[in-house]
Amino acid sequence: MSKKPIILGIESSCDETAASVITENEQGIPIILSNIVSSQIEVHKEFGGVVPELAARAHIEKIDWIVQKAIDESKIKIENIDAVASTAGPGLIVCLSVGLSFGKSFASAMNIPFISVNHLEGHALSPKLNSVLNYPYLLLLISGGHSQYLSVEGIGNYKRLGTTIDDALGEAFDKTAKLLGIEFPGGPQIEILAEKGDPDKYQLPKPIFHKGGCNLSFAGLKTAILKVSKNIKSEQDKFDIAASFQKTILEIMYKKTKNAFTDYEKNNLNNKTFVVAGGVAANKKIRSMLINLCEENNYKSIFPPINLCGDNAAMIAMVGLEKFKLKQFNNLDFPAKPRWPLDESAAFLKGAGVKL
Ligand code: KG4
Ligand code: ZN
């Protein structure tokens, strides 16, 4: 029996301090030995969003304890860890620096390889933690900071098919929640309120619905919500806005995902696998709509389990495991990268004046 790699993953790119130890079984299926996530919601709640300096302080206060807990719970001896993988970007630089420095110091002290991980690649590979997933596949990454369709050709090999030209989908959920007076982070609450509302009450805009291929835009929708939210008179009004917003999102994502299928199939007609990852992949209505769409179009649909949709370190360790097997190690001078696109060759598509 060959010794299987044991990887420590560390994540601190935004407002979660996380550490995880993973390995794999004889068949090469990953096994999570521990997965500790400490959320900073309480720290940022009163400010209605993440405050970078406070986030960095909270990471510094917790990181030793979180890594220790991940190692203890894994029941692995510290000297049996084969490599450390830390998120190096994208994210808030003051936050990234905490987990990155910790990972580098750990690797140096233990004399083991250090691996820098792109947080988005962590999300992209997160379904591998519970499903057999071969390359290539079409990925929809929907989180608080990113919304992209990517053709995933292999580790480190991404071709972006579409992206948001303004807000990310999670951001649209969070901003709508804020306008409805829901505490940060409100995205998951919208799903709950929508259950009690009338989805046909408000007709909301669907920006770039008939153009722009599988590129996305949510800023106009947010402005429309701002207008209708000025007339809220009852709790029921809030439920109706939440339900109408979510219905509009479902219609946009249905159409745009169909467009993404068409683009992806130009080069991958025989590999029809669709993976959805990132925090918004936890939304049950979005999940079931996309599962139905996959059935209609003969795609295999794969989602990470709900607890691995949000930020965690098991997904960072997962990238570390794949890179370890390929001997893709990094030097200890690898910098934190606040901006680090998965497809470096894709055009920057944000801000006023974007032509689609
Ligand atoms: O991937 P993630 O944990 O962090 C980033 O890397 O951004 O995603 C967080 C985002 C937030 O915007 C949050 O509101 C959204 O995911 N989210 C949801 C749901 N759960 C989390 N949005 C809609 N419905 C949900 N159930
Ligand atoms: Zn994330």
mmCIF file of C-alpha atoms and ligand atoms in Angstrom:
data_model
loop_
_atom_site.group_PDB
_atom_site.id
_atom_site.type_symbol
_atom_site.label_atom_id
_atom_site.label_comp_id
_atom_site.label_asym_id
_atom_site.label_seq_id
_atom_site.Cartn_x
_atom_site.Cartn_y
_atom_site.Cartn_z
ATOM 1 C CA MET A 1 0.000 0.000 0.000
ATOM 2 C CA SER A 2 1.527 3.303 -1.071
ATOM 3 C CA LYS A 3 1.550 6.240 1.338
ATOM 4 C CA LYS A 4 -1.128 8.700 0.297
ATOM 5 C CA PRO A 5 -0.378 12.437 0.425
ATOM 6 C CA ILE A 6 -1.682 14.346 3.441
ATOM 7 C CA ILE A 7 -2.334 18.013 2.715
ATOM 8 C CA LEU A 8 -3.017 20.907 5.081
ATOM 9 C CA GLY A 9 -5.144 23.633 3.452
ATOM 10 C CA ILE A 10 -5.454 27.197 4.776
ATOM 11 C CA GLU A 11 -8.000 29.820 3.675
ATOM 12 C CA SER A 12 -8.172 33.494 4.765
ATOM 13 C CA SER A 13 -9.044 35.459 1.611
ATOM 14 C CA CYS A 14 -12.093 37.275 3.005
ATOM 15 C CA ASP A 15 -14.151 36.790 6.171
ATOM 16 C CA GLU A 16 -13.666 33.099 6.925
ATOM 17 C CA THR A 17 -10.605 31.715 8.710
ATOM 18 C CA ALA A 18 -10.389 28.065 7.739
ATOM 19 C CA ALA A 19 -8.060 25.064 7.878
ATOM 20 C CA SER A 20 -8.501 21.502 6.699
ATOM 21 C CA VAL A 21 -6.538 18.281 6.408
ATOM 22 C CA ILE A 22 -7.315 15.955 3.517
ATOM 23 C CA THR A 23 -5.882 12.808 1.985
ATOM 24 C CA GLU A 24 -7.149 10.214 -0.499
ATOM 25 C CA ASN A 25 -7.993 6.524 -0.444
ATOM 26 C CA GLU A 26 -6.403 3.731 -2.485
ATOM 27 C CA GLN A 27 -8.762 4.499 -5.397
ATOM 28 C CA GLY A 28 -7.653 8.139 -5.423
ATOM 29 C CA ILE A 29 -10.944 9.426 -3.940
ATOM 30 C CA PRO A 30 -10.289 12.425 -1.654
ATOM 31 C CA ILE A 31 -11.053 12.047 2.058
ATOM 32 C CA ILE A 32 -11.648 15.056 4.326
ATOM 33 C CA LEU A 33 -10.005 14.318 7.690
ATOM 34 C CA SER A 34 -10.945 17.676 9.197
ATOM 35 C CA ASN A 35 -12.565 20.880 7.961
ATOM 36 C CA ILE A 36 -12.696 23.831 10.374
ATOM 37 C CA VAL A 37 -14.324 27.109 9.333
ATOM 38 C CA SER A 38 -14.595 30.141 11.594
ATOM 39 C CA SER A 39 -16.896 32.797 10.175
ATOM 40 C CA GLN A 40 -16.536 36.476 11.085
ATOM 41 C CA ILE A 41 -20.214 37.397 10.582
ATOM 42 C CA GLU A 42 -20.468 38.798 14.113
ATOM 43 C CA VAL A 43 -17.429 41.046 13.536
ATOM 44 C CA HIS A 44 -18.834 42.678 10.377
ATOM 45 C CA LYS A 45 -22.589 42.588 11.003
ATOM 46 C CA GLU A 46 -22.901 46.094 12.434
ATOM 47 C CA PHE A 47 -21.085 47.564 9.409
ATOM 48 C CA GLY A 48 -23.276 45.853 6.781
ATOM 49 C CA GLY A 49 -20.245 44.398 4.949
ATOM 50 C CA VAL A 50 -16.692 43.113 5.420
ATOM 51 C CA VAL A 51 -14.277 45.657 6.953
ATOM 52 C CA PRO A 52 -10.791 44.585 5.738
ATOM 53 C CA GLU A 53 -8.773 45.737 8.771
ATOM 54 C CA LEU A 54 -11.158 44.028 11.197
ATOM 55 C CA ALA A 55 -11.155 40.895 9.046
ATOM 56 C CA ALA A 56 -7.341 40.767 9.050
ATOM 57 C CA ARG A 57 -7.210 41.233 12.829
ATOM 58 C CA ALA A 58 -9.712 38.405 13.331
ATOM 59 C CA HIS A 59 -7.664 36.110 11.038
ATOM 60 C CA ILE A 60 -4.492 36.873 13.011
ATOM 61 C CA GLU A 61 -6.233 36.182 16.331
ATOM 62 C CA LYS A 62 -7.671 32.845 15.185
ATOM 63 C CA ILE A 63 -5.313 31.265 12.676
ATOM 64 C CA ASP A 64 -3.030 29.372 15.107
ATOM 65 C CA TRP A 65 -5.992 27.930 16.925
ATOM 66 C CA ILE A 66 -7.884 26.982 13.728
ATOM 67 C CA VAL A 67 -4.883 25.203 12.185
ATOM 68 C CA GLN A 68 -4.187 23.398 15.481
ATOM 69 C CA LYS A 69 -7.828 22.290 15.681
ATOM 70 C CA ALA A 70 -7.757 21.035 12.070
ATOM 71 C CA ILE A 71 -4.637 18.984 12.795
ATOM 72 C CA ASP A 72 -6.038 17.646 16.099
ATOM 73 C CA GLU A 73 -9.382 16.643 14.573
ATOM 74 C CA SER A 74 -7.682 14.924 11.629
ATOM 75 C CA LYS A 75 -5.881 12.612 14.114
ATOM 76 C CA ILE A 76 -2.811 13.004 11.922
ATOM 77 C CA LYS A 77 0.604 13.600 13.488
ATOM 78 C CA ILE A 78 1.933 17.005 12.428
ATOM 79 C CA GLU A 79 5.112 15.414 11.046
ATOM 80 C CA ASN A 80 3.036 13.264 8.666
ATOM 81 C CA ILE A 81 1.704 16.272 6.744
ATOM 82 C CA ASP A 82 3.267 16.234 3.252
ATOM 83 C CA ALA A 83 2.514 19.774 2.037
ATOM 84 C CA VAL A 84 0.762 23.027 2.945
ATOM 85 C CA ALA A 85 -1.580 24.775 0.511
ATOM 86 C CA SER A 86 -2.628 28.367 1.254
ATOM 87 C CA THR A 87 -4.959 30.685 -0.645
ATOM 88 C CA ALA A 88 -2.792 33.371 -2.302
ATOM 89 C CA GLY A 89 -5.594 35.229 -4.124
ATOM 90 C CA PRO A 90 -7.902 36.693 -5.231
ATOM 91 C CA GLY A 91 -9.189 38.480 -2.141
ATOM 92 C CA LEU A 92 -8.392 41.215 0.354
ATOM 93 C CA ILE A 93 -4.620 41.584 0.523
ATOM 94 C CA VAL A 94 -4.506 42.153 4.289
ATOM 95 C CA CYS A 95 -6.519 38.957 4.773
ATOM 96 C CA LEU A 96 -4.684 36.837 2.204
ATOM 97 C CA SER A 97 -1.348 37.771 3.780
ATOM 98 C CA VAL A 98 -2.316 36.120 7.076
ATOM 99 C CA GLY A 99 -3.011 32.608 5.748
ATOM 100 C CA LEU A 100 -0.293 32.852 3.140
ATOM 101 C CA SER A 101 2.415 33.825 5.670
ATOM 102 C CA PHE A 102 1.211 31.188 8.099
ATOM 103 C CA GLY A 103 1.331 28.489 5.399
ATOM 104 C CA LYS A 104 4.787 29.502 4.246
ATOM 105 C CA SER A 105 6.156 29.541 7.809
ATOM 106 C CA PHE A 106 4.598 26.150 8.519
ATOM 107 C CA ALA A 107 6.090 24.663 5.341
ATOM 108 C CA SER A 108 9.482 26.165 6.110
ATOM 109 C CA ALA A 109 9.491 24.983 9.736
ATOM 110 C CA MET A 110 8.409 21.458 8.791
ATOM 111 C CA ASN A 111 10.632 21.398 5.694
ATOM 112 C CA ILE A 112 7.763 20.376 3.401
ATOM 113 C CA PRO A 113 6.566 21.823 0.051
ATOM 114 C CA PHE A 114 4.449 24.962 -0.061
ATOM 115 C CA ILE A 115 1.636 25.322 -2.630
ATOM 116 C CA SER A 116 -0.114 28.619 -3.406
ATOM 117 C CA VAL A 117 -3.755 28.241 -4.398
ATOM 118 C CA ASN A 118 -6.149 30.406 -6.388
ATOM 119 C CA HIS A 119 -9.318 30.661 -4.275
ATOM 120 C CA LEU A 120 -11.480 30.390 -7.414
ATOM 121 C CA GLU A 121 -9.705 27.180 -8.391
ATOM 122 C CA GLY A 122 -10.630 25.918 -4.923
ATOM 123 C CA HIS A 123 -14.308 26.518 -5.697
ATOM 124 C CA ALA A 124 -13.835 25.002 -9.168
ATOM 125 C CA LEU A 125 -12.431 21.755 -7.730
ATOM 126 C CA SER A 126 -14.675 21.610 -4.631
ATOM 127 C CA PRO A 127 -17.073 19.023 -6.175
ATOM 128 C CA LYS A 128 -14.106 16.627 -6.422
ATOM 129 C CA LEU A 129 -14.347 16.273 -2.644
ATOM 130 C CA ASN A 130 -17.496 14.176 -3.021
ATOM 131 C CA SER A 131 -17.863 13.240 -6.711
ATOM 132 C CA VAL A 132 -15.765 11.635 -9.388
ATOM 133 C CA LEU A 133 -15.135 14.496 -11.770
ATOM 134 C CA ASN A 134 -12.965 14.292 -14.858
ATOM 135 C CA TYR A 135 -11.711 17.123 -17.062
ATOM 136 C CA PRO A 136 -12.958 18.865 -19.141
ATOM 137 C CA TYR A 137 -16.164 20.293 -17.682
ATOM 138 C CA LEU A 138 -18.243 23.434 -17.864
ATOM 139 C CA LEU A 139 -18.137 25.398 -14.615
ATOM 140 C CA LEU A 140 -20.532 28.026 -13.335
ATOM 141 C CA LEU A 141 -18.833 29.822 -10.463
ATOM 142 C CA ILE A 142 -21.294 31.949 -8.493
ATOM 143 C CA SER A 143 -20.003 33.586 -5.319
ATOM 144 C CA GLY A 144 -20.052 36.933 -3.534
ATOM 145 C CA GLY A 145 -17.255 38.327 -5.693
ATOM 146 C CA HIS A 146 -17.407 36.359 -8.951
ATOM 147 C CA SER A 147 -19.913 35.055 -11.496
ATOM 148 C CA GLN A 148 -18.349 33.241 -14.425
ATOM 149 C CA TYR A 149 -18.843 30.433 -16.913
ATOM 150 C CA LEU A 150 -15.530 28.644 -17.524
ATOM 151 C CA SER A 151 -14.451 25.689 -19.572
ATOM 152 C CA VAL A 152 -12.178 23.758 -17.184
ATOM 153 C CA GLU A 153 -9.649 21.879 -19.296
ATOM 154 C CA GLY A 154 -7.359 20.735 -16.440
ATOM 155 C CA ILE A 155 -5.695 22.003 -13.301
ATOM 156 C CA GLY A 156 -4.613 25.599 -13.952
ATOM 157 C CA ASN A 157 -6.170 25.481 -17.429
ATOM 158 C CA TYR A 158 -9.317 27.590 -17.731
ATOM 159 C CA LYS A 159 -11.065 29.273 -20.636
ATOM 160 C CA ARG A 160 -13.577 31.917 -19.618
ATOM 161 C CA LEU A 161 -16.761 31.844 -21.693
ATOM 162 C CA GLY A 162 -18.683 34.543 -19.833
ATOM 163 C CA THR A 163 -18.502 36.772 -16.784
ATOM 164 C CA THR A 164 -20.463 39.476 -15.015
ATOM 165 C CA ILE A 165 -19.861 42.947 -16.370
ATOM 166 C CA ASP A 166 -20.845 44.567 -13.050
ATOM 167 C CA ASP A 167 -22.101 42.906 -9.841
ATOM 168 C CA ALA A 168 -21.564 39.266 -8.902
ATOM 169 C CA LEU A 169 -24.663 37.127 -8.345
ATOM 170 C CA GLY A 170 -24.013 36.757 -4.596
ATOM 171 C CA GLU A 171 -23.536 40.522 -4.419
ATOM 172 C CA ALA A 172 -26.951 41.012 -6.091
ATOM 173 C CA PHE A 173 -28.533 38.759 -3.426
ATOM 174 C CA ASP A 174 -26.709 40.598 -0.622
ATOM 175 C CA LYS A 175 -27.608 44.074 -1.936
ATOM 176 C CA THR A 176 -31.257 43.120 -2.390
ATOM 177 C CA ALA A 177 -31.276 41.797 1.167
ATOM 178 C CA LYS A 178 -29.797 45.057 2.437
ATOM 179 C CA LEU A 179 -32.527 47.059 0.662
ATOM 180 C CA LEU A 180 -35.106 44.847 2.393
ATOM 181 C CA GLY A 181 -33.514 45.644 5.741
ATOM 182 C CA ILE A 182 -32.025 42.168 6.278
ATOM 183 C CA GLU A 183 -28.782 41.934 8.253
ATOM 184 C CA PHE A 184 -25.495 41.139 6.475
ATOM 185 C CA PRO A 185 -24.932 38.642 4.902
ATOM 186 C CA GLY A 186 -28.492 38.543 3.635
ATOM 187 C CA GLY A 187 -28.178 36.382 0.491
ATOM 188 C CA PRO A 188 -29.322 33.123 2.114
ATOM 189 C CA GLN A 189 -32.254 34.976 3.797
ATOM 190 C CA ILE A 190 -33.678 36.052 0.421
ATOM 191 C CA GLU A 191 -34.260 32.405 -0.416
ATOM 192 C CA ILE A 192 -36.227 31.951 2.828
ATOM 193 C CA LEU A 193 -38.325 35.141 2.423
ATOM 194 C CA ALA A 194 -39.054 34.297 -1.225
ATOM 195 C CA GLU A 195 -40.905 31.163 -0.082
ATOM 196 C CA LYS A 196 -43.641 33.364 1.387
ATOM 197 C CA GLY A 197 -43.944 35.838 -1.501
ATOM 198 C CA ASP A 198 -45.658 36.202 -4.875
ATOM 199 C CA PRO A 199 -42.975 35.821 -7.593
ATOM 200 C CA ASP A 200 -45.198 37.547 -10.185
ATOM 201 C CA LYS A 201 -45.902 40.674 -8.131
ATOM 202 C CA TYR A 202 -43.101 42.793 -9.634
ATOM 203 C CA GLN A 203 -41.815 42.812 -13.219
ATOM 204 C CA LEU A 204 -38.066 43.378 -12.862
ATOM 205 C CA PRO A 205 -35.512 44.016 -15.634
ATOM 206 C CA LYS A 206 -33.220 41.305 -17.002
ATOM 207 C CA PRO A 207 -30.094 43.191 -18.106
ATOM 208 C CA ILE A 208 -28.325 41.965 -21.312
ATOM 209 C CA PHE A 209 -30.873 39.112 -21.556
ATOM 210 C CA HIS A 210 -30.981 39.168 -25.352
ATOM 211 C CA LYS A 211 -27.321 39.942 -26.008
ATOM 212 C CA GLY A 212 -23.840 39.330 -24.630
ATOM 213 C CA GLY A 213 -23.843 35.511 -24.981
ATOM 214 C CA CYS A 214 -23.310 34.062 -21.517
ATOM 215 C CA ASN A 215 -22.022 37.292 -19.997
ATOM 216 C CA LEU A 216 -24.076 38.471 -17.035
ATOM 217 C CA SER A 217 -25.214 41.793 -15.584
ATOM 218 C CA PHE A 218 -27.119 42.438 -12.355
ATOM 219 C CA ALA A 219 -26.612 46.169 -11.647
ATOM 220 C CA GLY A 220 -29.846 47.261 -13.398
ATOM 221 C CA LEU A 221 -31.793 44.723 -11.383
ATOM 222 C CA LYS A 222 -30.407 46.177 -8.168
ATOM 223 C CA THR A 223 -31.498 49.684 -9.231
ATOM 224 C CA ALA A 224 -35.009 48.378 -9.925
ATOM 225 C CA ILE A 225 -35.131 46.764 -6.463
ATOM 226 C CA LEU A 226 -34.008 50.080 -4.957
ATOM 227 C CA LYS A 227 -37.015 51.772 -6.589
ATOM 228 C CA VAL A 228 -39.641 49.230 -5.502
ATOM 229 C CA SER A 229 -38.153 48.954 -2.002
ATOM 230 C CA LYS A 230 -39.020 52.633 -1.405
ATOM 231 C CA ASN A 231 -42.715 51.648 -1.271
ATOM 232 C CA ILE A 232 -42.471 48.784 1.227
ATOM 233 C CA LYS A 233 -45.455 48.998 3.587
ATOM 234 C CA SER A 234 -45.675 45.509 5.035
ATOM 235 C CA GLU A 235 -43.703 42.341 5.612
ATOM 236 C CA GLN A 236 -45.662 40.781 2.731
ATOM 237 C CA ASP A 237 -44.250 43.472 0.384
ATOM 238 C CA LYS A 238 -40.752 42.304 1.361
ATOM 239 C CA PHE A 239 -41.642 38.686 0.687
ATOM 240 C CA ASP A 240 -43.044 39.636 -2.722
ATOM 241 C CA ILE A 241 -39.907 41.587 -3.665
ATOM 242 C CA ALA A 242 -37.677 38.680 -2.561
ATOM 243 C CA ALA A 243 -39.785 36.201 -4.561
ATOM 244 C CA SER A 244 -39.883 38.423 -7.674
ATOM 245 C CA PHE A 245 -36.121 39.017 -7.453
ATOM 246 C CA GLN A 246 -35.372 35.296 -7.159
ATOM 247 C CA LYS A 247 -37.722 34.445 -10.031
ATOM 248 C CA THR A 248 -35.947 37.025 -12.238
ATOM 249 C CA ILE A 249 -32.564 35.542 -11.286
ATOM 250 C CA LEU A 250 -33.830 32.065 -12.205
ATOM 251 C CA GLU A 251 -34.954 33.311 -15.630
ATOM 252 C CA ILE A 252 -31.635 35.083 -16.259
ATOM 253 C CA MET A 253 -29.546 32.079 -15.162
ATOM 254 C CA TYR A 254 -31.666 29.649 -17.226
ATOM 255 C CA LYS A 255 -31.147 31.662 -20.417
ATOM 256 C CA LYS A 256 -27.471 32.443 -19.795
ATOM 257 C CA THR A 257 -26.645 28.844 -18.889
ATOM 258 C CA LYS A 258 -28.257 27.678 -22.147
ATOM 259 C CA ASN A 259 -26.029 30.168 -23.975
ATOM 260 C CA ALA A 260 -23.012 28.834 -22.061
ATOM 261 C CA PHE A 261 -23.908 25.254 -23.100
ATOM 262 C CA THR A 262 -23.897 26.362 -26.755
ATOM 263 C CA ASP A 263 -20.492 28.061 -26.405
ATOM 264 C CA TYR A 264 -18.969 25.164 -24.467
ATOM 265 C CA GLU A 265 -20.219 22.562 -26.963
ATOM 266 C CA LYS A 266 -18.304 24.208 -29.808
ATOM 267 C CA ASN A 267 -15.177 22.442 -28.467
ATOM 268 C CA ASN A 268 -16.558 19.843 -26.056
ATOM 269 C CA LEU A 269 -19.511 18.060 -27.586
ATOM 270 C CA ASN A 270 -18.604 14.753 -25.918
ATOM 271 C CA ASN A 271 -17.924 16.003 -22.392
ATOM 272 C CA LYS A 272 -21.252 17.337 -21.241
ATOM 273 C CA THR A 273 -20.619 17.781 -17.519
ATOM 274 C CA PHE A 274 -21.830 20.935 -15.775
ATOM 275 C CA VAL A 275 -20.442 21.889 -12.366
ATOM 276 C CA VAL A 276 -21.890 24.669 -10.208
ATOM 277 C CA ALA A 277 -19.753 25.987 -7.331
ATOM 278 C CA GLY A 278 -19.431 28.993 -4.993
ATOM 279 C CA GLY A 279 -21.630 30.324 -2.195
ATOM 280 C CA VAL A 280 -24.743 30.894 -4.348
ATOM 281 C CA ALA A 281 -24.679 27.226 -5.431
ATOM 282 C CA ALA A 282 -26.255 26.611 -1.994
ATOM 283 C CA ASN A 283 -29.516 28.206 -3.243
ATOM 284 C CA LYS A 284 -31.991 25.342 -3.634
ATOM 285 C CA LYS A 285 -34.174 27.035 -6.271
ATOM 286 C CA ILE A 286 -31.143 27.804 -8.444
ATOM 287 C CA ARG A 287 -29.922 24.225 -7.948
ATOM 288 C CA SER A 288 -33.183 22.600 -8.999
ATOM 289 C CA MET A 289 -33.616 24.903 -12.013
ATOM 290 C CA LEU A 290 -30.086 24.069 -13.222
ATOM 291 C CA ILE A 291 -30.559 20.337 -12.592
ATOM 292 C CA ASN A 292 -33.704 20.411 -14.783
ATOM 293 C CA LEU A 293 -31.896 22.396 -17.466
ATOM 294 C CA CYS A 294 -29.095 19.796 -17.472
ATOM 295 C CA GLU A 295 -31.634 16.990 -17.869
ATOM 296 C CA GLU A 296 -33.240 18.788 -20.818
ATOM 297 C CA ASN A 297 -29.833 19.195 -22.489
ATOM 298 C CA ASN A 298 -28.253 15.819 -21.629
ATOM 299 C CA TYR A 299 -25.688 17.250 -19.222
ATOM 300 C CA LYS A 300 -24.490 15.513 -16.068
ATOM 301 C CA SER A 301 -24.898 18.061 -13.256
ATOM 302 C CA ILE A 302 -22.533 18.138 -10.279
ATOM 303 C CA PHE A 303 -22.782 20.341 -7.178
ATOM 304 C CA PRO A 304 -20.577 20.367 -4.098
ATOM 305 C CA PRO A 305 -22.406 19.465 -0.865
ATOM 306 C CA ILE A 306 -24.043 22.570 0.664
ATOM 307 C CA ASN A 307 -21.373 22.858 3.416
ATOM 308 C CA LEU A 308 -18.612 23.051 0.795
ATOM 309 C CA CYS A 309 -20.312 25.734 -1.356
ATOM 310 C CA GLY A 310 -19.208 28.617 0.867
ATOM 311 C CA ASP A 311 -15.596 29.420 1.633
ATOM 312 C CA ASN A 312 -13.675 26.586 3.281
ATOM 313 C CA ALA A 313 -10.158 25.175 3.381
ATOM 314 C CA ALA A 314 -10.975 21.630 2.231
ATOM 315 C CA MET A 315 -11.342 22.983 -1.320
ATOM 316 C CA ILE A 316 -7.960 24.733 -0.977
ATOM 317 C CA ALA A 317 -6.397 21.467 0.229
ATOM 318 C CA MET A 318 -8.093 19.723 -2.767
ATOM 319 C CA VAL A 319 -6.204 21.960 -5.201
ATOM 320 C CA GLY A 320 -3.100 21.356 -3.069
ATOM 321 C CA LEU A 321 -3.577 17.584 -3.400
ATOM 322 C CA GLU A 322 -3.789 17.744 -7.209
ATOM 323 C CA LYS A 323 -0.809 20.085 -7.458
ATOM 324 C CA PHE A 324 1.194 17.956 -5.009
ATOM 325 C CA LYS A 325 0.712 14.909 -7.234
ATOM 326 C CA LEU A 326 1.937 16.967 -10.204
ATOM 327 C CA LYS A 327 4.846 18.312 -8.098
ATOM 328 C CA GLN A 328 3.632 21.862 -8.736
ATOM 329 C CA PHE A 329 5.206 23.529 -5.714
ATOM 330 C CA ASN A 330 5.803 27.237 -5.113
ATOM 331 C CA ASN A 331 8.665 29.241 -3.675
ATOM 332 C CA LEU A 332 8.255 31.037 -0.390
ATOM 333 C CA ASP A 333 8.422 34.412 -2.147
ATOM 334 C CA PHE A 334 5.083 33.756 -3.923
ATOM 335 C CA PRO A 335 3.125 37.026 -3.453
ATOM 336 C CA ALA A 336 -0.463 37.566 -2.320
ATOM 337 C CA LYS A 337 -2.493 38.387 -5.436
ATOM 338 C CA PRO A 338 -5.617 40.474 -4.716
ATOM 339 C CA ARG A 339 -6.576 40.123 -8.388
ATOM 340 C CA TRP A 340 -5.897 36.693 -9.900
ATOM 341 C CA PRO A 341 -8.229 35.638 -12.744
ATOM 342 C CA LEU A 342 -8.490 31.943 -13.583
ATOM 343 C CA ASP A 343 -8.215 32.747 -17.282
ATOM 344 C CA GLU A 344 -5.407 35.327 -17.448
ATOM 345 C CA SER A 345 -5.950 35.786 -21.189
ATOM 346 C CA ALA A 346 -9.623 36.822 -20.900
ATOM 347 C CA ALA A 347 -10.448 40.489 -21.478
ATOM 348 C CA PHE A 348 -11.294 42.687 -18.478
ATOM 349 C CA LEU A 349 -15.060 43.173 -18.812
ATOM 350 C CA LYS A 350 -16.102 45.528 -16.062
ATOM 351 C CA GLY A 351 -17.246 49.115 -15.769
ATOM 352 C CA ALA A 352 -18.956 51.687 -17.929
ATOM 353 C CA GLY A 353 -18.418 51.490 -21.669
ATOM 354 C CA VAL A 354 -18.121 47.689 -21.915
ATOM 355 C CA LYS A 355 -19.188 46.638 -25.430
ATOM 356 C CA LEU A 356 -20.821 43.225 -25.757
HETATM 357 O O1 KG4 B 1 -18.218 31.566 -2.126
HETATM 358 P P1 KG4 B 1 -18.657 32.433 -1.005
HETATM 359 O O2 KG4 B 1 -18.845 31.808 0.356
HETATM 360 O O3 KG4 B 1 -17.680 33.627 -0.796
HETATM 361 C C1 KG4 B 1 -17.032 34.252 -1.845
HETATM 362 O O4 KG4 B 1 -15.966 33.772 -2.266
HETATM 363 O O5 KG4 B 1 -17.616 35.267 -2.285
HETATM 364 O O6 KG4 B 1 -20.037 33.121 -1.463
HETATM 365 C C2 KG4 B 1 -20.741 33.992 -0.618
HETATM 366 C C3 KG4 B 1 -21.951 34.504 -1.351
HETATM 367 C C4 KG4 B 1 -22.648 35.640 -0.604
HETATM 368 O O7 KG4 B 1 -22.917 36.691 -1.505
HETATM 369 C C5 KG4 B 1 -23.926 34.988 -0.107
HETATM 370 O O8 KG4 B 1 -24.993 35.879 0.062
HETATM 371 C C6 KG4 B 1 -24.210 34.001 -1.222
HETATM 372 O O9 KG4 B 1 -22.935 33.473 -1.537
HETATM 373 N N1 KG4 B 1 -25.134 32.924 -0.801
HETATM 374 C C7 KG4 B 1 -26.380 32.756 -1.284
HETATM 375 C C8 KG4 B 1 -26.936 31.652 -0.600
HETATM 376 N N2 KG4 B 1 -26.005 31.186 0.290
HETATM 377 C C9 KG4 B 1 -24.904 31.985 0.146
HETATM 378 N N3 KG4 B 1 -27.054 33.427 -2.236
HETATM 379 C C10 KG4 B 1 -28.307 33.003 -2.519
HETATM 380 N N4 KG4 B 1 -28.911 31.963 -1.900
HETATM 381 C C11 KG4 B 1 -28.273 31.260 -0.940
HETATM 382 N N5 KG4 B 1 -28.861 30.227 -0.345
HETATM 383 ZN ZN ZN B 2 -15.312 32.024 -2.255
#
